[in-house]
Tab-separated table of C-alpha atoms in Angstrom:
chain	number	residue	atom	x	y	z
A	1	UNK	CA	108.563	185.641	-83.092
A	2	UNK	CA	112.225	186.662	-83.182
A	3	UNK	CA	114.361	185.940	-80.166
A	4	UNK	CA	116.005	189.367	-80.512
A	5	UNK	CA	112.840	191.701	-80.333
A	6	UNK	CA	114.833	194.933	-79.709
A	7	UNK	CA	117.730	194.391	-82.145
A	8	UNK	CA	117.079	196.036	-85.587
A	9	UNK	CA	117.832	194.019	-88.688
A	10	UNK	CA	118.382	195.283	-92.315
A	11	UNK	CA	115.551	195.289	-94.829
A	12	UNK	CA	117.463	194.846	-98.058
A	13	UNK	CA	115.512	195.690	-101.217
A	14	UNK	CA	113.484	198.372	-99.418
A	15	UNK	CA	114.087	201.877	-100.804
A	16	UNK	CA	113.228	205.473	-99.917
A	17	UNK	CA	111.945	208.168	-102.380
A	18	UNK	CA	111.205	211.756	-101.089
A	19	UNK	CA	109.199	214.404	-102.527
A	20	UNK	CA	109.810	217.874	-101.144
A	21	UNK	CA	108.391	221.236	-102.023
A	22	UNK	CA	105.372	223.435	-102.029
A	23	UNK	CA	103.430	221.054	-104.385
A	24	UNK	CA	104.623	217.764	-102.836
A	25	UNK	CA	101.230	216.933	-101.368
A	26	UNK	CA	99.226	218.041	-104.496
A	27	UNK	CA	101.538	216.229	-106.805
A	28	UNK	CA	101.461	213.018	-104.796
A	29	UNK	CA	97.688	213.233	-104.568
A	30	UNK	CA	97.401	213.586	-108.393
A	31	UNK	CA	99.778	210.746	-109.104
A	32	UNK	CA	99.041	208.031	-106.576
A	33	UNK	CA	95.993	206.060	-105.945
A	34	UNK	CA	95.392	206.948	-102.317
A	35	UNK	CA	93.776	210.015	-100.835
A	36	UNK	CA	97.045	211.835	-99.786
A	37	UNK	CA	95.256	214.961	-98.628
A	38	UNK	CA	93.386	212.918	-95.974
A	39	UNK	CA	96.713	212.443	-94.103
A	40	UNK	CA	97.733	214.725	-91.350
A	41	UNK	CA	101.493	215.516	-90.794
A	42	UNK	CA	103.173	212.413	-89.340
A	43	UNK	CA	100.575	210.062	-90.630
A	44	UNK	CA	101.123	207.311	-93.326
A	45	UNK	CA	99.011	204.836	-95.184
A	46	UNK	CA	99.480	202.260	-98.040
A	47	UNK	CA	99.457	203.576	-101.569
A	48	UNK	CA	100.648	202.861	-105.097
A	49	UNK	CA	101.360	204.126	-108.575
A	50	UNK	CA	99.266	202.778	-111.489
A	51	UNK	CA	99.633	202.733	-115.230
A	52	UNK	CA	96.845	204.504	-117.229
A	53	UNK	CA	95.348	201.069	-117.706
A	54	UNK	CA	94.947	200.700	-113.837
A	55	UNK	CA	97.734	198.281	-113.273
A	56	UNK	CA	99.919	198.526	-110.196
A	57	UNK	CA	103.485	199.694	-111.008
A	58	UNK	CA	104.602	199.811	-107.385
A	59	UNK	CA	103.177	199.593	-103.902
A	60	UNK	CA	104.613	201.666	-100.986
A	61	UNK	CA	104.040	203.167	-97.627
A	62	UNK	CA	103.362	206.894	-98.039
A	63	UNK	CA	104.191	209.164	-95.206
A	64	UNK	CA	103.159	212.805	-94.940
A	65	UNK	CA	106.076	214.121	-92.902
A	66	UNK	CA	105.197	217.851	-93.171
A	67	UNK	CA	103.005	220.156	-95.243
A	68	UNK	CA	105.717	220.138	-98.041
A	69	UNK	CA	107.170	216.712	-97.502
A	70	UNK	CA	106.134	213.206	-98.605
A	71	UNK	CA	108.236	210.100	-98.155
A	72	UNK	CA	107.658	206.770	-99.891
A	73	UNK	CA	109.073	203.457	-98.600
A	74	UNK	CA	109.156	200.974	-101.514
A	75	UNK	CA	109.404	197.266	-100.348
A	76	UNK	CA	110.234	195.999	-103.825
A	77	UNK	CA	110.326	198.475	-106.615
A	78	UNK	CA	113.734	199.845	-107.617
A	79	UNK	CA	113.856	203.365	-106.110
A	80	UNK	CA	115.986	204.938	-108.771
A	81	UNK	CA	113.920	203.722	-111.672
A	82	UNK	CA	110.726	204.705	-109.799
A	83	UNK	CA	112.042	208.240	-109.135
A	84	UNK	CA	113.261	208.694	-112.683
A	85	UNK	CA	109.911	207.674	-114.041
A	86	UNK	CA	108.027	209.902	-111.625
A	87	UNK	CA	110.091	212.970	-112.496
A	88	UNK	CA	108.795	212.857	-116.012
A	89	UNK	CA	105.421	214.086	-114.673
A	90	UNK	CA	106.671	216.994	-112.564
A	91	UNK	CA	106.462	219.621	-115.375
A	92	UNK	CA	105.917	222.951	-113.549
A	93	UNK	CA	105.129	221.544	-110.118
A	94	UNK	CA	107.178	222.837	-107.340
A	95	UNK	CA	108.446	219.459	-106.131
A	96	UNK	CA	111.968	217.932	-105.920
A	97	UNK	CA	112.143	214.040	-106.055
A	98	UNK	CA	115.188	212.354	-104.559
A	99	UNK	CA	116.395	208.959	-103.391
A	100	UNK	CA	118.388	209.600	-100.168
A	101	UNK	CA	120.592	206.747	-99.045
A	102	UNK	CA	119.112	206.415	-95.526
A	103	UNK	CA	119.229	202.885	-93.840
A	104	UNK	CA	115.913	201.049	-93.732
A	105	UNK	CA	115.681	198.415	-91.000
A	106	UNK	CA	113.059	196.819	-88.811
A	107	UNK	CA	112.141	195.459	-85.389
A	108	UNK	CA	109.908	192.473	-84.630
A	109	UNK	CA	108.171	192.219	-81.308
A	110	UNK	CA	108.176	195.972	-80.864
A	111	UNK	CA	105.514	198.345	-82.327
A	112	UNK	CA	105.900	202.111	-82.230
A	113	UNK	CA	105.676	205.118	-84.561
A	114	UNK	CA	107.218	208.649	-84.645
A	115	UNK	CA	110.607	210.168	-84.808
A	116	UNK	CA	113.421	209.839	-82.198
A	117	UNK	CA	117.132	210.478	-82.243
A	118	UNK	CA	117.146	211.097	-86.037
A	119	UNK	CA	115.280	207.777	-86.667
A	120	UNK	CA	111.823	207.803	-88.144
A	121	UNK	CA	109.646	204.751	-87.205
A	122	UNK	CA	106.451	203.411	-88.832
A	123	UNK	CA	104.324	201.068	-86.780
A	124	UNK	CA	103.503	198.110	-89.027
A	125	UNK	CA	101.834	196.010	-86.270
A	126	UNK	CA	98.802	193.929	-87.085
A	127	UNK	CA	97.045	190.856	-85.794
A	128	UNK	CA	100.331	188.897	-86.297
A	129	UNK	CA	102.054	190.995	-83.618
A	130	UNK	CA	104.004	194.170	-83.197
A	131	UNK	CA	106.629	195.215	-85.622
A	132	UNK	CA	108.307	198.506	-86.630
A	133	UNK	CA	109.995	199.819	-89.736
A	134	UNK	CA	112.847	202.230	-89.155
A	135	UNK	CA	114.234	204.936	-91.462
A	136	UNK	CA	117.629	206.436	-90.737
A	137	UNK	CA	120.180	205.906	-87.923
A	138	UNK	CA	122.974	203.386	-88.053
A	139	UNK	CA	122.862	200.645	-90.665
A	140	UNK	CA	121.470	197.359	-89.182
A	141	UNK	CA	123.165	194.072	-89.608
A	142	UNK	CA	121.500	191.321	-91.770
A	143	UNK	CA	119.355	188.756	-90.138
A	144	UNK	CA	118.035	186.317	-92.690
A	145	UNK	CA	115.708	184.583	-90.162
A	146	UNK	CA	114.099	187.842	-89.004
A	147	UNK	CA	113.945	189.063	-92.617
A	148	UNK	CA	112.003	185.912	-93.542
A	149	UNK	CA	109.596	186.496	-90.725
A	150	UNK	CA	109.083	190.118	-91.752
A	151	UNK	CA	108.221	189.030	-95.286
A	152	UNK	CA	105.860	186.292	-93.945
A	153	UNK	CA	104.081	188.886	-91.854
A	154	UNK	CA	103.654	191.075	-94.910
A	155	UNK	CA	102.231	188.220	-97.045
A	156	UNK	CA	100.040	187.036	-94.152
A	157	UNK	CA	98.525	190.512	-93.640
A	158	UNK	CA	97.683	190.844	-97.313
A	159	UNK	CA	100.457	193.112	-98.494
A	160	UNK	CA	101.528	191.891	-102.037
A	161	UNK	CA	105.301	191.741	-102.451
A	162	UNK	CA	105.542	192.406	-106.013
A	163	UNK	CA	108.718	191.005	-107.883
A	164	UNK	CA	109.580	193.048	-111.058
A	165	UNK	CA	107.747	190.531	-113.284
A	166	UNK	CA	104.640	191.204	-111.321
A	167	UNK	CA	104.619	195.015	-111.896
A	168	UNK	CA	102.061	196.302	-114.430
A	169	UNK	CA	100.151	193.011	-114.172
A	170	UNK	CA	97.362	193.492	-111.575
A	171	UNK	CA	94.664	195.973	-110.799
A	172	UNK	CA	94.286	197.196	-107.115
A	173	UNK	CA	90.965	195.171	-106.883
A	174	UNK	CA	92.684	191.942	-108.198
A	175	UNK	CA	95.261	192.356	-105.288
A	176	UNK	CA	92.496	193.114	-102.847
A	177	UNK	CA	94.059	196.303	-101.754
A	178	UNK	CA	90.866	197.660	-100.401
A	179	UNK	CA	91.716	195.485	-97.413
A	180	UNK	CA	94.688	197.903	-96.715
A	181	UNK	CA	92.650	200.916	-97.613
A	182	UNK	CA	95.504	201.571	-100.190
A	183	UNK	CA	93.351	203.192	-102.885
A	184	UNK	CA	90.497	205.676	-103.337
A	185	UNK	CA	87.523	205.479	-105.617
A	186	UNK	CA	86.240	208.961	-104.502
A	187	UNK	CA	89.215	211.250	-105.138
A	188	UNK	CA	89.768	213.136	-108.396
A	189	UNK	CA	91.687	211.988	-111.408
A	190	UNK	CA	94.928	210.026	-111.080
A	191	UNK	CA	96.558	207.480	-113.525
A	192	UNK	CA	94.286	204.532	-113.773
A	193	UNK	CA	91.462	206.070	-111.766
A	194	UNK	CA	88.761	205.401	-114.339
A	195	UNK	CA	89.558	201.714	-114.466
A	196	UNK	CA	89.603	201.429	-110.692
A	197	UNK	CA	86.315	203.386	-110.327
A	198	UNK	CA	84.501	201.494	-113.007
A	199	UNK	CA	85.497	198.176	-111.593
A	200	UNK	CA	84.285	199.231	-108.163
A	201	UNK	CA	81.009	200.818	-109.101
A	202	UNK	CA	80.072	198.086	-111.570
A	203	UNK	CA	80.994	195.369	-109.181
A	204	UNK	CA	83.278	193.692	-111.628
A	205	UNK	CA	85.940	192.335	-109.284
A	206	UNK	CA	85.369	188.581	-109.505
A	207	UNK	CA	88.951	187.836	-108.797
A	208	UNK	CA	91.022	188.818	-105.850
A	209	UNK	CA	93.898	187.854	-103.531
A	210	UNK	CA	93.754	184.557	-101.769
A	211	UNK	CA	96.218	183.154	-99.209
A	212	UNK	CA	97.206	179.594	-99.539
A	213	UNK	CA	99.340	177.360	-97.336
A	214	UNK	CA	101.495	174.582	-98.845
A	215	UNK	CA	104.523	172.413	-98.273
A	216	UNK	CA	105.766	173.343	-101.749
A	217	UNK	CA	106.830	176.843	-102.953
A	218	UNK	CA	105.817	177.826	-106.508
A	219	UNK	CA	107.437	180.831	-108.242
A	220	UNK	CA	105.584	184.160	-108.851
A	221	UNK	CA	103.737	183.911	-112.197
A	222	UNK	CA	103.106	180.048	-111.905
A	223	UNK	CA	99.566	178.784	-112.120
A	224	UNK	CA	97.762	176.965	-109.279
A	225	UNK	CA	95.191	174.353	-110.317
A	226	UNK	CA	91.949	172.839	-108.923
A	227	UNK	CA	91.493	169.149	-108.055
A	228	UNK	CA	90.898	168.349	-111.843
A	229	UNK	CA	94.175	169.960	-112.777
A	230	UNK	CA	92.527	173.017	-114.464
A	231	UNK	CA	94.058	176.460	-113.908
A	232	UNK	CA	92.527	178.329	-110.937
A	233	UNK	CA	94.794	181.152	-110.206
A	234	UNK	CA	98.233	182.758	-110.562
A	235	UNK	CA	100.853	183.212	-107.897
A	236	UNK	CA	101.717	186.743	-106.974
A	237	UNK	CA	104.282	186.107	-104.098
A	238	UNK	CA	105.504	183.550	-101.720
A	239	UNK	CA	106.941	183.603	-98.166
A	240	UNK	CA	107.836	180.870	-95.578
A	241	UNK	CA	105.664	180.957	-92.486
A	242	UNK	CA	106.699	180.353	-88.972
A	243	UNK	CA	105.008	176.880	-89.088
A	244	UNK	CA	107.306	175.786	-91.992
A	245	UNK	CA	104.558	175.982	-94.581
A	246	UNK	CA	104.806	178.381	-97.611
A	247	UNK	CA	102.414	181.225	-97.574
A	248	UNK	CA	101.275	181.778	-101.166
A	249	UNK	CA	99.307	184.800	-102.443
A	250	UNK	CA	97.366	184.103	-105.581
A	251	UNK	CA	94.927	185.989	-107.716
A	252	UNK	CA	92.038	183.688	-108.026
A	253	UNK	CA	88.229	183.582	-107.992
A	254	UNK	CA	86.840	185.008	-104.829
A	255	UNK	CA	84.162	182.403	-104.626
A	256	UNK	CA	86.483	179.419	-105.005
A	257	UNK	CA	86.222	177.000	-102.187
A	258	UNK	CA	89.073	177.042	-99.509
A	259	UNK	CA	89.901	173.419	-100.333
A	260	UNK	CA	89.866	173.826	-104.134
A	261	UNK	CA	93.479	174.773	-104.660
A	262	UNK	CA	96.429	172.624	-105.668
A	263	UNK	CA	100.063	173.629	-105.984
A	264	UNK	CA	102.322	171.159	-107.900
A	265	UNK	CA	99.543	168.705	-107.513
A	266	UNK	CA	99.500	169.014	-103.622
A	267	UNK	CA	96.648	170.337	-101.626
A	268	UNK	CA	97.065	173.986	-100.706
A	269	UNK	CA	94.101	175.000	-98.596
A	270	UNK	CA	93.226	178.717	-98.439
A	271	UNK	CA	93.245	180.536	-95.129
A	272	UNK	CA	92.197	183.975	-94.100
A	273	UNK	CA	94.428	187.047	-94.133
A	274	UNK	CA	95.453	188.649	-90.876
A	275	UNK	CA	93.944	191.947	-90.214
A	276	UNK	CA	95.287	195.217	-88.671
A	277	UNK	CA	97.763	196.444	-91.305
A	278	UNK	CA	95.439	198.987	-92.971
A	279	UNK	CA	96.503	202.618	-92.063
A	280	UNK	CA	95.637	205.004	-90.629
A	281	UNK	CA	94.479	202.420	-87.967
């Protein structure tokens, strides 16, 4: 845990995209993989945008601010490119898509949600402890150590941190996003919905997200092996844990034994993900 629990620190790489207008909710519900209509004003949940083939383009926290306002917080995807691509689907919908330059920062050791003094806060606490994402207010100073702990918490709770090369590569089931309640198999049509629903109802998800711990750090896209040196999975993202070990998310067989994994020839035992990050709680 940080030794400065009440001092915000910057979250570089995080970006904000806003959807405003009469059709903001309906448009978001039709484009994104979560059930946006299930949210009340002020509520948020995890969501994503898929390709027609059901591959994840971007993951984000989706906040319903008001009946005609949806905000997206993107941890990794470039907000300008995302917004530009999304605008191509507006057609006659009454919705304006923007990328306001509001500071995004965070607190560790403090969990709260709501809006106060012009700062909007999202409670991102889980079993790993309290933490809060902040939108607006004064820009926060960088804190590399706190930022590393934030990323490690994301990875440990099962939130994939997708580098650009990992976009359009994985289905929601391969990333085990049901753990975060980030997609719906019951809502109507949205890009990729047919693939997601078919995989769900036919029980075809044989591979999913596993969390490994190792003293070496592979790069996203690298293969992990079994004890015989055969490929067993592919790295999605990596973070450094508080115990000094590297936390490694891999897409791998769900039935692979916890002690089956090797990274650069070294043992990398699987461990369970922390819970509590799904929203609404």
